[in-house]
Amino acid sequence: MSMGNSSEQLVKDMLAGSRLALARLITKVENRGADLPELIRILYPHTGRAQIWGITGPPGAGKSTLVDRLASKLRAEGKRVAIVAIDPSSPFSGGAILGDRIRMQRHSTDEGVFIRSLGTRGKQGGLSHAAKEVVLVLDAAGFDVVLVETAGVGQTELDILQLAQTVLVVLVPESGDSIQVMKAGLMEIADVFAVNKSDRPEADQLLRELVAMIGLSASSVAWTIPVHKTEANRDQGTDALLKAIQRHQAYLSESGARQKKTQAFLRREVLDILNERLNQSVLRSFESPEGREIFDQLLQRKLDPYQVADRICPK
Amino acid sequence: MSMGNSSEQLVKDMLAGSRLALARLITKVENRGADLPELIRILYPHTGRAQIWGITGPPGAGKSTLVDRLASKLRAEGKRVAIVAIDPSSPFSGGAILGDRIRMQRHSTDEGVFIRSLGTRGKQGGLSHAAKEVVLVLDAAGFDVVLVETAGVGQTELDILQLAQTVLVVLVPESGDSIQVMKAGLMEIADVFAVNKSDRPEADQLLRELVAMIGLSASSVAWTIPVHKTEANRDQGTDALLKAIQRHQAYLSESGARQKKTQAFLRREVLDILNERLNQSVLRSFESPEGREIFDQLLQRKLDPYQVADRICPK
């Protein structure tokens, strides 16, 4: 390995503005090698400045187009913008996403925009970690805003949103009461709602439903979730949406909520690292001769899970 | 406390057939007191015999009616049946569930059927543990089949389904492509599909979609997920559905998949106990004077999460 690939050198080059070093660091983080803790240690003092926005919603809601519009507007304000797109892990819902990625290439000649897709297929467990650390790299690289776009409502996607300070949920008008639950779940993570494709006839009904749900849930909350109608394709309503997100960012700073969110993220992060370490050590101990014997006794119901836990990790 | 309430005595009474002792044990498990590990130890040798079926799907799909029908048919076969209904945690999707519970009271004079609802509100974290252990009590009590009914597609619900050997996913015909993702997620957990309310015009289309998705995903799987049209209200298609579930149970035994599932459940169970214990100990250590100081350094980015993890739990 050449000197130029050491973590230390790559971070230096990245801080000096090298896009190549940035891309290599992100790949390193994605690969999750043994040198990851060292890399994070070197990066860490340079982090904590970026605004991190999460964008989620069902496939076909127009998230990527909206992200594209927001990125352009942020560029017009002189901000450096990074986009991290998490592709869904399911083989049944991929199609449109790749096209969206290609469309976003319109930014590709702009040095102030960086776009990276992370695939989830086959690394379900590691993805939320990798995504968090990719965001950390972009934060250290000095991007003002990192937009993290995820599809779906799976746990992985929700985990990833935990790192966002502001979560934008994008919905589209359509019928069917089965999405009520999804809406309810999204209510707990949304800071701002967009009703996209708002030229459709049912847009006003969806807007009314969302406002009613927010009214039910907002009694004890200092921030009332705003709902904005948008047509990302025609760039309608997107300026007001951007302002709403920026108002939320201002609210976070003024209310002290930003500090609290950061504390919760960091606590979660330390716990995740320790849980991951515990899981690996427990799975290893199941493979040892003694562990197999204990596990056999569990299968025969001679020991119960609490007793096995005590034997594997004495209190 | 009277002798009659000791765990040992309650388990004895329950094994002798006391419904009151059973109800008290379930309450004990739900309350998750300090004596829980001891209670599990006493119960454990009596467990491992029940068939555990999970039933999930969106609200309004008619799950409870279907569960009701399946329970009646199992009773007609002379089986003892327990129903555990997990009520959704969200305040936005409760309505119909309570009514369903009330309707199921038709079994209430039948000693061979036991029905228990578990509420999720406010105990998100503990619920999947509590539900697993309620099922354990019912298993020890000698029920032949435990039907675990959950609404929604949240992580808690999915966790609960991890304890089921056979998962029935109930869908209803309706429009809207936003449920594609949900369908895709369900594809990974379903062993049997029911297209309920199949008198609706779009039923055949949903059936075709599901069969196509199963075809795409089934290449390397020994069990091909069957799809059954049902009208639970009119008791149509429910006999064939019951047979499909029972075929899956037979497949599990014959293929060795049952053994593998049990091993995976138990491994997960031990890990969950240890993770929970780790989380509590880490959260406590964050509250100690030394822990606060370390956490402050993390907030100031003088330490990174990996370094903090090492200090809290030296390797």
XYZ file of C-alpha atoms in Angstrom:
630
model
C 0.000 0.000 0.000
C 1.365 3.426 -0.887
C 1.668 6.200 1.685
C -1.072 8.010 -0.181
C -3.628 5.470 0.967
C -2.989 5.645 4.703
C -5.970 6.946 6.621
C -3.983 9.864 7.958
C -2.824 10.943 4.490
C -6.264 10.472 2.947
C -7.865 12.643 5.633
C -5.213 15.322 5.083
C -5.838 15.254 1.324
C -9.591 15.323 1.831
C -9.354 18.305 4.180
C -7.265 20.035 1.504
C -10.150 19.536 -0.923
C -9.319 16.325 -2.804
C -12.462 14.670 -4.193
C -10.492 11.517 -4.884
C -9.388 11.261 -1.248
C -13.006 11.837 -0.173
C -14.267 9.066 -2.436
C -11.565 6.695 -1.170
C -12.387 7.456 2.464
C -16.051 6.730 1.853
C -15.165 3.408 0.256
C -12.955 2.615 3.257
C -15.844 3.339 5.597
C -18.212 1.226 3.516
C -15.799 -1.704 3.602
C -15.645 -1.551 7.402
C -12.113 -2.857 7.745
C -10.146 -3.313 10.947
C -8.733 0.214 10.654
C -12.190 1.808 10.940
C -11.884 2.907 14.605
C -8.541 4.566 13.804
C -10.047 6.331 10.793
C -12.977 7.597 12.862
C -10.531 8.828 15.519
C -8.665 10.901 12.915
C -11.880 12.270 11.384
C -13.754 12.972 14.569
C -12.231 16.345 15.578
C -13.302 17.714 12.178
C -16.956 16.718 12.544
C -20.038 18.200 14.158
C -20.560 21.180 11.871
C -22.757 19.898 9.021
C -26.517 20.136 9.001
C -27.898 16.657 8.401
C -31.318 16.400 6.786
C -33.139 13.107 6.307
C -35.656 12.646 3.486
C -37.953 9.616 3.471
C -41.283 8.414 2.112
C -42.689 5.644 -0.072
C -41.174 4.795 -3.469
C -42.697 6.878 -6.225
C -43.314 9.855 -3.945
C -40.769 11.905 -5.872
C -38.154 12.127 -3.123
C -35.179 12.238 -5.467
C -36.613 15.041 -7.568
C -37.352 16.985 -4.426
C -33.845 16.366 -3.076
C -32.513 17.545 -6.422
C -34.518 20.800 -6.143
C -33.435 21.411 -2.556
C -29.787 20.803 -3.476
C -29.968 23.330 -6.325
C -31.499 25.968 -4.081
C -28.874 25.386 -1.384
C -26.161 25.739 -4.048
C -27.717 29.052 -5.096
C -27.277 30.160 -1.460
C -23.600 29.239 -1.752
C -23.836 26.125 0.420
C -21.798 22.981 -0.226
C -24.169 20.026 -0.438
C -23.722 16.263 -0.191
C -26.423 13.748 -1.068
C -26.351 10.226 0.363
C -28.986 8.018 -1.247
C -29.773 4.739 0.466
C -31.137 2.302 -2.089
C -33.785 -0.021 -0.771
C -32.688 -3.534 0.083
C -35.697 -5.249 -1.374
C -35.505 -6.618 -4.896
C -39.138 -5.572 -5.400
C -38.823 -1.836 -5.187
C -35.636 -0.787 -6.891
C -36.550 0.255 -10.427
C -37.126 3.983 -10.313
C -34.281 4.710 -7.943
C -31.491 4.048 -10.382
C -33.123 6.372 -12.896
C -33.281 9.044 -10.237
C -29.586 8.620 -9.533
C -28.849 9.113 -13.194
C -31.024 12.217 -13.342
C -29.137 13.733 -10.459
C -25.988 13.623 -12.557
C -27.004 17.108 -13.666
C -25.056 18.233 -10.599
C -22.057 16.178 -11.551
C -20.001 19.029 -12.948
C -20.625 21.123 -9.832
C -17.754 20.753 -7.325
C -20.080 22.001 -4.590
C -22.336 18.949 -4.829
C -21.276 15.428 -3.936
C -23.598 12.467 -4.577
C -23.149 8.945 -3.262
C -25.493 5.943 -3.346
C -25.244 3.226 -0.726
C -26.779 -0.140 -1.581
C -28.377 -2.072 1.219
C -28.593 -5.467 -0.408
C -26.849 -8.141 1.614
C -25.561 -5.916 4.348
C -28.719 -5.128 6.248
C -26.986 -5.134 9.608
C -23.998 -3.045 8.675
C -25.787 -0.455 6.602
C -26.978 1.910 9.266
C -23.493 1.950 10.731
C -21.883 2.501 7.338
C -24.358 5.264 6.461
C -23.707 7.074 9.727
C -19.989 6.949 9.135
C -20.273 8.045 5.513
C -22.150 11.083 6.812
C -19.355 11.617 9.320
C -16.789 11.699 6.483
C -18.886 14.237 4.549
C -19.291 16.325 7.689
C -15.497 16.341 8.171
C -15.061 17.213 4.477
C -16.825 20.497 5.178
C -20.173 20.062 3.420
C -22.657 22.506 4.896
C -25.677 20.279 4.385
C -25.803 16.494 4.026
C -29.074 15.211 2.552
C -29.724 11.573 3.445
C -32.441 10.064 1.266
C -33.968 6.685 2.161
C -36.969 4.816 0.778
C -39.390 2.721 2.736
C -40.174 2.360 6.370
C -38.001 -0.560 7.402
C -35.979 -0.488 10.583
C -32.727 0.115 8.704
C -34.191 3.225 7.125
C -35.473 4.456 10.477
C -32.055 3.829 12.059
C -30.435 5.930 9.390
C -32.854 8.748 10.029
C -31.698 8.784 13.640
C -28.642 10.664 12.504
C -30.669 13.410 10.811
C -31.401 16.565 12.755
C -34.368 17.374 10.519
C -36.501 14.684 8.875
C -38.601 15.561 5.829
C -41.309 13.012 5.045
C -42.562 13.065 1.451
C -46.011 11.630 0.737
C -48.233 11.545 -2.333
C -52.020 11.700 -2.540
C -53.570 8.293 -3.039
C -56.386 6.199 -1.744
C -56.315 3.238 0.610
C -56.519 3.152 4.364
C -53.640 0.718 4.721
C -51.167 3.577 4.670
C -52.746 5.011 7.807
C -50.370 2.967 9.913
C -47.430 4.059 7.870
C -48.523 7.652 8.285
C -48.815 7.102 12.013
C -45.304 5.672 12.160
C -44.000 8.572 10.091
C -45.695 11.036 12.422
C -43.195 10.038 15.075
C -40.166 10.765 12.898
C -41.326 13.712 10.731
C -40.218 17.275 11.407
C -41.653 18.553 8.113
C -44.163 16.976 5.685
C -44.292 17.485 1.923
C -47.423 16.468 0.015
C -45.768 16.037 -3.364
C -47.512 15.639 -6.743
C -50.009 18.031 -5.250
C -51.727 18.576 -8.606
C -53.496 15.262 -8.001
C -57.126 15.634 -6.923
C -56.749 13.981 -3.486
C -53.911 16.299 -2.399
C -56.093 18.536 -0.251
C -57.623 15.564 1.504
C -54.199 14.156 2.397
C -53.131 17.588 3.600
C -56.204 17.834 5.827
C -55.608 14.332 7.211
C -52.001 15.126 8.052
C -52.882 18.413 9.707
C -55.543 16.633 11.779
C -53.090 13.923 12.841
C -50.515 16.548 13.760
C -53.140 18.361 15.789
C -53.867 15.183 17.731
C -50.244 14.492 18.491
C -48.743 17.949 18.947
C -50.223 18.918 22.285
C -46.968 18.723 24.236
C -44.479 19.498 21.497
C -42.780 22.857 20.996
C -42.441 22.376 17.218
C -45.615 21.998 15.174
C -44.890 19.903 12.071
C -45.597 22.030 8.977
C -47.208 20.443 5.896
C -46.249 21.809 2.462
C -47.814 21.053 -0.901
C -45.153 20.623 -3.591
C -44.800 19.663 -7.231
C -41.123 18.816 -7.432
C -41.320 18.193 -11.187
C -42.431 21.770 -11.856
C -40.448 23.213 -8.908
C -43.661 24.426 -7.255
C -43.841 24.934 -3.475
C -40.213 23.959 -3.072
C -38.995 27.383 -1.921
C -41.510 27.366 0.926
C -40.507 23.787 1.774
C -36.834 24.768 1.947
C -37.708 27.665 4.250
C -39.687 25.309 6.515
C -36.699 22.978 6.849
C -34.420 25.915 7.584
C -36.897 27.176 10.180
C -36.696 23.767 11.841
C -32.901 23.988 11.898
C -33.152 27.428 13.519
C -35.678 26.075 16.026
C -33.249 23.264 16.944
C -30.508 25.738 17.762
C -32.677 28.231 19.628
C -34.590 25.721 21.739
C -31.626 23.631 22.845
C -33.164 20.667 21.008
C -30.085 20.351 18.783
C -27.857 19.711 21.794
C -30.296 17.119 23.131
C -30.505 15.361 19.756
C -26.722 15.249 19.499
C -26.454 13.752 22.967
C -29.036 11.100 22.113
C -27.281 10.260 18.798
C -23.926 9.885 20.514
C -25.323 7.749 23.318
C -26.992 5.538 20.708
C -23.744 5.387 18.729
C -21.687 4.177 21.703
C -24.398 1.638 22.546
C -24.475 0.389 18.945
C -20.715 -0.148 18.958
C -20.876 -2.037 22.240
C -23.906 -4.094 21.197
C -22.205 -5.050 17.954
C -19.100 -6.089 19.896
C -21.210 -8.087 22.366
C -23.089 -9.827 19.555
C -19.889 -10.903 17.861
C -18.410 -12.172 21.091
C -21.583 -14.087 22.007
C -21.844 -15.646 18.540
C -18.187 -16.694 18.850
C -18.793 -18.202 22.258
C -21.741 -20.208 20.852
C -19.197 -21.768 18.484
C -16.759 -22.846 21.212
C -16.975 -26.434 22.538
C -18.238 -25.196 25.905
C -20.709 -22.853 24.214
C -22.099 -25.667 22.060
C -22.693 -27.760 25.134
C -24.513 -24.934 26.900
C -26.577 -24.262 23.788
C -27.467 -27.951 23.508
C -28.816 -27.850 27.035
C -30.881 -24.824 26.051
C -32.302 -26.710 23.046
C -33.226 -29.575 25.379
C -34.813 -27.033 27.740
C -32.518 -28.105 30.585
C -31.335 -24.510 30.759
C -33.400 -21.404 30.011
C -32.203 -18.300 28.100
C -31.527 -16.315 31.294
C -29.326 -19.081 32.682
C -27.467 -19.332 29.385
C -26.981 -15.552 29.373
C -25.511 -15.756 32.889
C -23.107 -18.516 31.897
C -21.912 -16.784 28.729
C -21.498 -13.381 30.376
C -21.353 -13.758 34.157
C -22.809 -10.663 35.816
C -48.084 -12.018 49.705
C -49.892 -15.327 50.181
C -48.258 -18.639 49.359
C -50.705 -18.996 46.489
C -48.962 -16.212 44.594
C -45.408 -17.583 44.621
C -44.183 -18.362 41.116
C -43.680 -22.004 42.010
C -47.225 -22.408 43.337
C -48.770 -20.485 40.440
C -46.994 -22.694 37.898
C -48.157 -25.815 39.754
C -51.737 -24.551 39.769
C -51.527 -23.582 36.121
C -50.188 -27.000 35.135
C -53.119 -28.506 37.055
C -55.459 -26.502 34.841
C -56.225 -23.325 36.810
C -57.241 -20.460 34.506
C -56.799 -18.017 37.345
C -53.195 -19.104 37.914
C -52.587 -18.801 34.158
C -53.984 -15.265 34.073
C -51.868 -14.283 37.102
C -48.710 -15.709 35.551
C -49.315 -13.743 32.381
C -49.769 -10.570 34.398
C -46.510 -11.330 36.243
C -44.697 -11.716 32.923
C -46.200 -8.502 31.595
C -45.072 -6.613 34.689
C -41.495 -7.826 34.193
C -40.532 -7.810 37.871
C -37.221 -8.882 39.365
C -38.478 -12.455 39.765
C -38.926 -12.907 35.995
C -35.750 -14.993 35.416
C -36.792 -17.323 38.242
C -40.298 -17.660 36.790
C -38.907 -18.452 33.327
C -36.601 -21.056 34.906
C -39.587 -22.823 36.488
C -41.671 -22.645 33.305
C -38.984 -23.580 30.847
C -38.941 -27.386 31.192
C -42.663 -27.387 30.320
C -42.269 -25.442 27.078
C -41.390 -26.279 23.488
C -44.495 -28.225 22.515
C -46.962 -25.595 21.249
C -47.311 -24.621 17.615
C -46.910 -20.870 17.380
C -48.598 -19.130 14.462
C -48.159 -15.419 13.744
C -50.869 -13.459 11.925
C -50.112 -9.991 10.596
C -51.258 -7.473 7.994
C -52.584 -3.917 7.774
C -55.456 -2.705 9.979
C -58.807 -3.385 8.384
C -57.600 -6.522 6.607
C -59.875 -8.666 8.748
C -57.152 -10.423 10.736
C -59.211 -10.833 13.885
C -62.164 -12.350 12.064
C -59.812 -14.748 10.329
C -58.104 -15.639 13.610
C -61.557 -16.229 15.057
C -62.422 -18.641 12.226
C -59.124 -20.503 12.507
C -59.559 -20.834 16.273
C -63.069 -22.304 15.843
C -61.827 -24.841 13.293
C -58.918 -25.857 15.535
C -61.373 -26.293 18.411
C -63.476 -28.544 16.161
C -60.335 -30.667 15.717
C -60.102 -30.916 19.509
C -57.089 -28.600 19.813
C -56.630 -26.210 22.735
C -56.081 -22.711 21.348
C -54.675 -19.491 22.789
C -54.916 -16.113 21.063
C -52.478 -13.324 21.890
C -53.522 -10.050 20.263
C -50.943 -7.275 20.155
C -52.713 -3.938 19.966
C -50.922 -1.339 17.904
C -48.950 1.268 19.787
C -50.005 4.178 17.642
C -52.889 6.340 18.760
C -53.895 6.692 15.090
C -54.874 3.128 14.299
C -56.643 1.660 17.273
C -60.371 1.906 16.655
C -61.434 -1.358 15.111
C -59.198 -3.542 17.250
C -61.165 -3.144 20.458
C -64.351 -4.083 18.646
C -62.633 -7.173 17.330
C -61.597 -8.141 20.836
C -65.170 -7.839 21.954
C -66.403 -9.949 19.040
C -63.997 -12.696 19.950
C -65.762 -13.015 23.294
C -67.917 -15.594 21.530
C -65.237 -18.052 22.575
C -65.319 -16.842 26.146
C -67.367 -19.708 27.524
C -65.108 -22.293 25.867
C -62.424 -23.512 28.288
C -60.353 -24.667 25.318
C -59.788 -21.120 24.065
C -57.801 -18.492 25.932
C -57.676 -14.890 24.656
C -55.316 -12.177 25.862
C -54.646 -8.687 24.494
C -51.317 -6.994 25.071
C -51.204 -3.225 24.696
C -48.068 -1.709 23.271
C -48.590 1.906 24.219
C -45.720 3.294 26.224
C -43.730 0.100 26.473
C -42.377 -0.192 22.962
C -39.056 -1.647 24.071
C -40.368 -4.186 26.512
C -43.255 -5.446 24.441
C -41.524 -7.942 22.228
C -39.907 -9.471 25.290
C -43.199 -9.557 27.186
C -45.034 -11.064 24.211
C -42.435 -13.805 23.815
C -42.714 -14.681 27.457
C -46.519 -14.620 27.447
C -46.329 -17.155 24.613
C -43.922 -19.195 26.741
C -46.479 -19.285 29.583
C -49.220 -20.421 27.169
C -46.907 -23.053 25.723
C -46.193 -24.371 29.234
C -49.940 -24.310 29.981
C -50.397 -26.943 27.294
C -52.164 -25.039 24.517
C -51.664 -26.896 21.253
C -51.677 -23.764 19.089
C -50.862 -20.189 20.093
C -52.089 -17.601 17.570
C -50.183 -14.318 17.850
C -51.986 -11.518 16.030
C -50.205 -8.203 15.397
C -51.156 -5.196 13.295
C -48.842 -3.044 11.299
C -45.318 -3.443 10.074
C -43.296 -1.746 12.802
C -40.160 -3.309 14.183
C -41.908 -4.371 17.383
C -44.444 -6.324 15.381
C -41.721 -7.954 13.303
C -39.791 -8.868 16.460
C -42.864 -10.561 17.828
C -43.280 -12.564 14.652
C -39.771 -13.924 15.171
C -41.226 -16.282 17.711
C -43.795 -17.683 15.289
C -42.970 -20.855 13.410
C -45.538 -20.055 10.725
C -46.423 -16.505 9.709
C -49.721 -15.817 7.951
C -49.868 -12.439 6.224
C -53.387 -11.118 5.583
C -53.849 -8.536 2.824
C -56.904 -6.932 1.233
C -57.384 -5.816 -2.354
C -56.901 -2.102 -2.759
C -55.195 0.338 -5.037
C -52.087 2.393 -4.435
C -48.494 1.528 -5.204
C -47.242 2.704 -1.813
C -48.015 -0.671 -0.327
C -45.540 -2.284 -2.719
C -42.776 -1.748 -0.197
C -44.866 -3.148 2.564
C -45.637 -6.164 0.416
C -41.932 -6.577 -0.281
C -41.130 -6.418 3.416
C -43.884 -8.912 4.144
C -42.543 -11.245 1.469
C -39.553 -11.841 3.717
C -41.644 -12.882 6.713
C -44.678 -14.592 5.119
C -45.048 -18.371 5.062
C -48.671 -18.202 3.871
C -50.662 -15.326 2.313
C -54.394 -14.719 2.630
C -56.110 -12.309 0.242
C -59.071 -11.523 2.468
C -62.296 -9.704 1.469
C -61.770 -11.497 -1.832
C -65.232 -10.543 -3.071
C -63.755 -7.122 -3.901
C -63.067 -6.600 -7.599
C -59.288 -6.159 -7.306
C -58.777 -9.451 -5.458
C -57.564 -11.384 -8.490
C -55.090 -8.669 -9.381
C -53.580 -8.708 -5.874
C -53.421 -12.499 -6.021
C -51.588 -12.354 -9.354
C -49.150 -9.739 -8.014
C -48.367 -11.814 -4.957
C -47.862 -14.980 -6.979
C -45.524 -13.084 -9.309
C -43.500 -11.679 -6.396
C -43.274 -15.136 -4.838
C -42.064 -16.506 -8.172
C -39.289 -13.904 -8.256
C -38.117 -14.632 -4.740
C -38.631 -18.359 -4.350
C -35.807 -19.674 -6.521
C -33.718 -21.035 -3.665
C -36.408 -21.769 -1.134
C -37.825 -25.230 -0.420
C -41.240 -23.889 0.630
C -43.282 -22.003 -1.956
C -45.533 -19.494 -0.203
C -49.175 -20.359 -0.980
C -51.721 -17.587 -1.582
C -55.333 -18.196 -0.530
C -58.409 -16.107 -1.245
C -60.661 -15.826 1.810
C -63.799 -14.085 2.974
C -63.472 -14.413 6.716
C -66.864 -12.773 7.291
C -68.662 -15.504 5.333
C -66.174 -18.224 6.363
C -65.176 -18.777 2.719
C -61.774 -20.192 1.807
C -60.836 -20.544 5.456
C -60.714 -24.353 5.481
C -58.166 -24.323 2.656
C -56.216 -21.618 4.475
C -56.086 -23.685 7.661
C -54.848 -26.682 5.661
C -52.107 -24.542 4.088
C -50.889 -23.443 7.522
C -50.938 -27.008 8.749
C -49.011 -28.108 5.632
C -46.376 -25.500 6.528
C -46.141 -26.913 10.047
C -45.687 -30.406 8.598
C -43.037 -29.052 6.196
C -41.155 -27.488 9.128
C -40.957 -30.826 10.916
C -40.103 -32.922 7.857
C -37.445 -30.599 6.428
C -35.563 -29.937 9.645
C -36.509 -26.246 9.320
C -38.317 -26.334 12.658
C -35.125 -27.273 14.484
C -33.213 -24.503 12.700
C -35.884 -21.922 13.511
C -35.858 -22.941 17.165
C -32.082 -22.593 17.299
C -32.242 -19.148 15.732
C -35.007 -18.038 18.137
C -33.050 -19.207 21.160
C -29.815 -17.609 19.998
C -31.720 -14.348 19.447
C -33.352 -14.682 22.861
C -30.024 -15.045 24.694
C -28.608 -12.110 22.709
C -31.650 -9.970 23.536
C -31.232 -10.649 27.237
C -27.534 -9.790 27.135
C -28.087 -6.682 24.979
C -30.744 -5.444 27.366
C -28.401 -6.025 30.307
C -25.546 -4.232 28.483
C -27.781 -1.283 27.605
C -28.859 -0.823 31.197
C -25.297 -1.023 32.464
C -24.029 1.454 29.835
C -26.835 3.901 30.558
C -25.995 3.637 34.271
C -22.320 4.245 33.590
C -23.191 7.380 31.557
C -24.794 8.684 34.760
C -21.708 8.133 36.970
C -19.336 11.097 37.535
C -16.623 9.421 35.476
C -19.120 8.516 32.765
C -20.373 12.098 32.547
C -16.831 13.349 32.105
C -16.145 10.860 29.303
C -19.449 11.744 27.632
C -18.609 15.469 27.850
C -15.364 14.803 26.009
C -17.394 12.961 23.356
C -19.729 15.951 22.982
C -16.683 18.189 22.542
C -15.346 15.704 19.954
C -12.176 15.178 22.005
C -13.070 11.493 22.110
C -14.887 9.526 19.413
C -17.582 6.874 19.993
C -15.139 3.961 19.601
C -12.815 5.419 22.243
C -15.750 5.994 24.580
C -16.916 2.400 24.010
C -13.417 1.163 24.925
C -13.359 3.202 28.118
C -16.808 2.137 29.260
C -16.280 -1.542 28.460
C -12.561 -2.286 28.134
C -12.061 -5.119 25.643
